[in-house]
mmCIF file with all atom_site columns, C-alpha atoms in Angstrom:
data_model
loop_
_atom_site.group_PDB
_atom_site.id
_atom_site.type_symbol
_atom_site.label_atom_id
_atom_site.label_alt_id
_atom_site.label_comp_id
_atom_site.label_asym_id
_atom_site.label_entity_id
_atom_site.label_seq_id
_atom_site.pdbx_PDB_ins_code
_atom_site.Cartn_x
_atom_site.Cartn_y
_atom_site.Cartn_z
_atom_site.occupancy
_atom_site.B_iso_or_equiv
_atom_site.pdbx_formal_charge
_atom_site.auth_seq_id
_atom_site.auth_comp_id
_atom_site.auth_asym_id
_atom_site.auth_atom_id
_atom_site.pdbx_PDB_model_num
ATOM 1  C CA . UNK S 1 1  ? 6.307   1.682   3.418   1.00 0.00 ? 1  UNK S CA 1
ATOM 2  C CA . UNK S 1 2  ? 6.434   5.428   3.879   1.00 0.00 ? 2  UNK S CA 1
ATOM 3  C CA . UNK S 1 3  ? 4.143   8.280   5.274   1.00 0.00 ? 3  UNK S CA 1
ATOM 4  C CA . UNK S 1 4  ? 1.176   8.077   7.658   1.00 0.00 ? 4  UNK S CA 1
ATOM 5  C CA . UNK S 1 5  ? 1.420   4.603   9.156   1.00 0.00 ? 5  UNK S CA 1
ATOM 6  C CA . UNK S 1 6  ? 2.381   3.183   12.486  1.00 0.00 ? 6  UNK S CA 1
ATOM 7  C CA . UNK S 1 7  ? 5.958   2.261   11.847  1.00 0.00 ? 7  UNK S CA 1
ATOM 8  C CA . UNK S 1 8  ? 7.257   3.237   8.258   1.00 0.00 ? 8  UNK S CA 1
ATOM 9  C CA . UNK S 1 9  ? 10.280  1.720   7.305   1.00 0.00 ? 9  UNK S CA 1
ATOM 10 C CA . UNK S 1 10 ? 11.584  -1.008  4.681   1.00 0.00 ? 10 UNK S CA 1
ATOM 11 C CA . UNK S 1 11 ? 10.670  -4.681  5.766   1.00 0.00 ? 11 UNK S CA 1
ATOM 12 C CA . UNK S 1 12 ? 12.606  -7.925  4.242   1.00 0.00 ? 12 UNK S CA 1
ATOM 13 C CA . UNK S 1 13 ? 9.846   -10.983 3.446   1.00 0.00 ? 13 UNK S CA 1
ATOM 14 C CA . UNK S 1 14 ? 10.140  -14.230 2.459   1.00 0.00 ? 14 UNK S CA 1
ATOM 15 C CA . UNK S 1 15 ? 10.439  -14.485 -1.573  1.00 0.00 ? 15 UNK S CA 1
ATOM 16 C CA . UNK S 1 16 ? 8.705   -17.425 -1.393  1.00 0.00 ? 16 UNK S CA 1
ATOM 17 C CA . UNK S 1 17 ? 5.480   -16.220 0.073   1.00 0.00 ? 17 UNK S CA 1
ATOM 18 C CA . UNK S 1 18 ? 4.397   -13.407 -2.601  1.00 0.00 ? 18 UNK S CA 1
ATOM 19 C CA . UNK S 1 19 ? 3.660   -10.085 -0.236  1.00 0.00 ? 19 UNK S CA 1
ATOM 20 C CA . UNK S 1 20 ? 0.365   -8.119  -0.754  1.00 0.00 ? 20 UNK S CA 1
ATOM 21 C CA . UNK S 1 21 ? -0.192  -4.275  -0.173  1.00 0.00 ? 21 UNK S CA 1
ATOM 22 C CA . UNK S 1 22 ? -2.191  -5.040  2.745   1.00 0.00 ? 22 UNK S CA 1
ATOM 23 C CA . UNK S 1 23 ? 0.559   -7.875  3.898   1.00 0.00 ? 23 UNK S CA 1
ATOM 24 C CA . UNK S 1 24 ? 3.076   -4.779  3.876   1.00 0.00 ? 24 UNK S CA 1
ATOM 25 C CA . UNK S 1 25 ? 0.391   -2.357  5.500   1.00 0.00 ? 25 UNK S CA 1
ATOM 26 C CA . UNK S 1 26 ? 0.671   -5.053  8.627   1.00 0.00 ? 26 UNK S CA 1
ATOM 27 C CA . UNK S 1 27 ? 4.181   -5.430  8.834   1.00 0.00 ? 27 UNK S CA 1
ATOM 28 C CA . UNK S 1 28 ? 4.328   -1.309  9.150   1.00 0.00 ? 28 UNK S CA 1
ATOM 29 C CA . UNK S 1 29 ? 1.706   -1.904  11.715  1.00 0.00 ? 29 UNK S CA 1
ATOM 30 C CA . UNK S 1 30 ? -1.276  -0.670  9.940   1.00 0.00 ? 30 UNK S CA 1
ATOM 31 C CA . UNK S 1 31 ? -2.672  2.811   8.693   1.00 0.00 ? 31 UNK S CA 1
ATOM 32 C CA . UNK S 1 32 ? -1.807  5.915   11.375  1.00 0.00 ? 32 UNK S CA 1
ATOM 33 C CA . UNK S 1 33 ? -5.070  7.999   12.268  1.00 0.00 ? 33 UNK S CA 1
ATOM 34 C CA . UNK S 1 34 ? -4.400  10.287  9.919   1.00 0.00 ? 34 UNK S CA 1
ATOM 35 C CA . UNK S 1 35 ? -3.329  8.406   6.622   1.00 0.00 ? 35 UNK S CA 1
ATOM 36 C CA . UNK S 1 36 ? -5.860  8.613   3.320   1.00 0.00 ? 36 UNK S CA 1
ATOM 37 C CA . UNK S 1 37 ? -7.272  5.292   3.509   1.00 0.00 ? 37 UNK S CA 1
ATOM 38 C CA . UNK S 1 38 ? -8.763  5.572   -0.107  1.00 0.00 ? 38 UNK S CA 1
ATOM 39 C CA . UNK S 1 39 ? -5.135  7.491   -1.947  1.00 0.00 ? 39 UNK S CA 1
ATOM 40 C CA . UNK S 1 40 ? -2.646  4.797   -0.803  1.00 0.00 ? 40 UNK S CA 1
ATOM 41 C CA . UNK S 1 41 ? 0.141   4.732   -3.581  1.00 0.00 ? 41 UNK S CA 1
ATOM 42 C CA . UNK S 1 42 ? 1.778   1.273   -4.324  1.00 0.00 ? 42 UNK S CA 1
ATOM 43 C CA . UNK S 1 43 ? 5.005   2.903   -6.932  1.00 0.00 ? 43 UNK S CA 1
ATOM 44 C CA . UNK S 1 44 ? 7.146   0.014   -8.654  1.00 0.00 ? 44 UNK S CA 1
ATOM 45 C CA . UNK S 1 45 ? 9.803   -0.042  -11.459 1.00 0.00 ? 45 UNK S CA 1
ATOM 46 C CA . UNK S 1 46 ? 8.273   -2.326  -13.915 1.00 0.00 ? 46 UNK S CA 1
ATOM 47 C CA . UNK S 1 47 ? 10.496  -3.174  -17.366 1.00 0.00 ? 47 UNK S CA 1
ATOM 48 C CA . UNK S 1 48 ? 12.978  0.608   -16.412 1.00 0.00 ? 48 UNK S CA 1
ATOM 49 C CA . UNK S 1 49 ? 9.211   2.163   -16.223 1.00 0.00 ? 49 UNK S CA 1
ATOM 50 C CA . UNK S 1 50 ? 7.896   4.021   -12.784 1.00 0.00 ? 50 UNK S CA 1
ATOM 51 C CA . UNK S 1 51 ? 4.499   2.850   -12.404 1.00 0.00 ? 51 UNK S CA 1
ATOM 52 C CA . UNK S 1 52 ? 1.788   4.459   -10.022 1.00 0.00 ? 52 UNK S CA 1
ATOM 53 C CA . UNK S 1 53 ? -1.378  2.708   -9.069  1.00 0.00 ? 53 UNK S CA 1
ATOM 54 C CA . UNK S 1 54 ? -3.754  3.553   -6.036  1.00 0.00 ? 54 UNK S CA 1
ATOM 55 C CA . UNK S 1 55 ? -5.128  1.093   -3.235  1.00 0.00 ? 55 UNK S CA 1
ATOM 56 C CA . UNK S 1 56 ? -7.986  2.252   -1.966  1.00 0.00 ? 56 UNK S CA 1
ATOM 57 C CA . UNK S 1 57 ? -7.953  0.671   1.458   1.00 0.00 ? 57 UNK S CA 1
ATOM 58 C CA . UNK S 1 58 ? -11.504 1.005   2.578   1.00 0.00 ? 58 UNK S CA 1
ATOM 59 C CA . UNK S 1 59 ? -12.551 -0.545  -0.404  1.00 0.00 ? 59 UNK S CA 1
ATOM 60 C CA . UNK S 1 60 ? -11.020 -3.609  0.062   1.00 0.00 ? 60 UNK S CA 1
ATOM 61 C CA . UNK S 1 61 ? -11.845 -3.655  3.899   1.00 0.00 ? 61 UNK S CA 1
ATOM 62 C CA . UNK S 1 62 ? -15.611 -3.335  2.667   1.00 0.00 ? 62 UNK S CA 1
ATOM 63 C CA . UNK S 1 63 ? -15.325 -6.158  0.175   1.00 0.00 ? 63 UNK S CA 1
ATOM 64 C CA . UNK S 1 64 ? -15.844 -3.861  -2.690  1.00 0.00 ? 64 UNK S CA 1
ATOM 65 C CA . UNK S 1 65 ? -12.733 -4.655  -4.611  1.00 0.00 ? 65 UNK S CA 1
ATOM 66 C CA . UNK S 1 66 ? -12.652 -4.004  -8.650  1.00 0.00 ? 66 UNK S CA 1
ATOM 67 C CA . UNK S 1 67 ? -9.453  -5.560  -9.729  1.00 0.00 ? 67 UNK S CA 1
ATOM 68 C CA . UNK S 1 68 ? -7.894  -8.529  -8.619  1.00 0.00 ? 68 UNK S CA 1
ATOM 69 C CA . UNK S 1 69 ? -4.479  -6.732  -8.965  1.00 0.00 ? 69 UNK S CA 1
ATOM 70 C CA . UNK S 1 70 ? -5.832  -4.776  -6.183  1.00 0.00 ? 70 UNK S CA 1
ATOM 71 C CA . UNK S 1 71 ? -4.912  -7.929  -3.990  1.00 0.00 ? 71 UNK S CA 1
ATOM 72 C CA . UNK S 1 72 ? -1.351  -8.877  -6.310  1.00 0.00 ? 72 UNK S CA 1
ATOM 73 C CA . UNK S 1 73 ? 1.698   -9.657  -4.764  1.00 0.00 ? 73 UNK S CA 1
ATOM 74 C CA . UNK S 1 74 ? 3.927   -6.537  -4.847  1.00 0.00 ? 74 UNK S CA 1
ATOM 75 C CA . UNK S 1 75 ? 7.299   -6.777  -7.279  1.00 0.00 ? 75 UNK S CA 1
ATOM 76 C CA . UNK S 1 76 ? 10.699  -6.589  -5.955  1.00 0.00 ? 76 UNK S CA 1
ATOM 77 C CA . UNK S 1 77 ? 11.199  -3.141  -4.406  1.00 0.00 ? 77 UNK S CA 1
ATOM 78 C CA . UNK S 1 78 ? 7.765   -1.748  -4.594  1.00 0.00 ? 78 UNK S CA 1
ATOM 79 C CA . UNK S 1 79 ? 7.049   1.572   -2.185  1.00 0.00 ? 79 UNK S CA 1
ATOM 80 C CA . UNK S 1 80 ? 3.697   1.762   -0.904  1.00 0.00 ? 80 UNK S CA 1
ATOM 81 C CA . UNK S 1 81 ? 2.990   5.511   0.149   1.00 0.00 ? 81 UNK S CA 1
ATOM 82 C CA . UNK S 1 82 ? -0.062  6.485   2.532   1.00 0.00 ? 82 UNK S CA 1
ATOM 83 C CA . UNK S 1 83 ? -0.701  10.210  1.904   1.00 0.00 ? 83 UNK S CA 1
ATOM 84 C CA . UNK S 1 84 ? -1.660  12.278  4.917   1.00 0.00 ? 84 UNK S CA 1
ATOM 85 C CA . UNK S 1 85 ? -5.641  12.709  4.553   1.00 0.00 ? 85 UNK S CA 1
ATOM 86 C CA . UNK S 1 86 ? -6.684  16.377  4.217   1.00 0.00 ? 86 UNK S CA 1
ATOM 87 C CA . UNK S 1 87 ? -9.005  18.141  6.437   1.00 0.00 ? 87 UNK S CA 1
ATOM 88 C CA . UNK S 1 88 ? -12.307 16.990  4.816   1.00 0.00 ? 88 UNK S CA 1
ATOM 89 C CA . UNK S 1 89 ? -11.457 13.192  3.965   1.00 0.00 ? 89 UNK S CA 1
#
């Protein structure tokens, strides 16, 4: 987990309980007061392909999801980025 969160870092879990973006948010001790809740980046290697998708944090916290892949377990050696907001976010 890298950017604009309490405690960035790379965190082991337990394969056998699948870990969610918001699961990894937690362990990195949540968004810092500065992160863009609604441009989080969850980047994975799927079948020697980079993929990008966005998490769009408040969503979620207001119920509003659209995908259920927005709650998936992450794949081996995702990276979540939190992008610094900008000045009118």
């Amino acid at each position: 987990v890298l950017g604009e969160v309490v405690r960035p870092g790379r965190y082991e879990y337990d394969f056998e309980e699948p870990l969610t973006v918001l699961n990894a948010l937690t362990l990195a001790g949540g968004l810092g007061p500065f992160a863009a809740r609604t441009r989080i980046q969850v980047r994975a290697l799927v079948e020697d392909t980079q993929t990008l998708r966005l998490f769009d944090y408040d969503a979620v916290e207001d119920g509003l999801i659209n995908t259920p892949r927005d709650l998936a377990a992450l794949s081996d050696g995702a990276v979540i980025v939190v992008p610094e907001r900008g000045l009118f976010e």
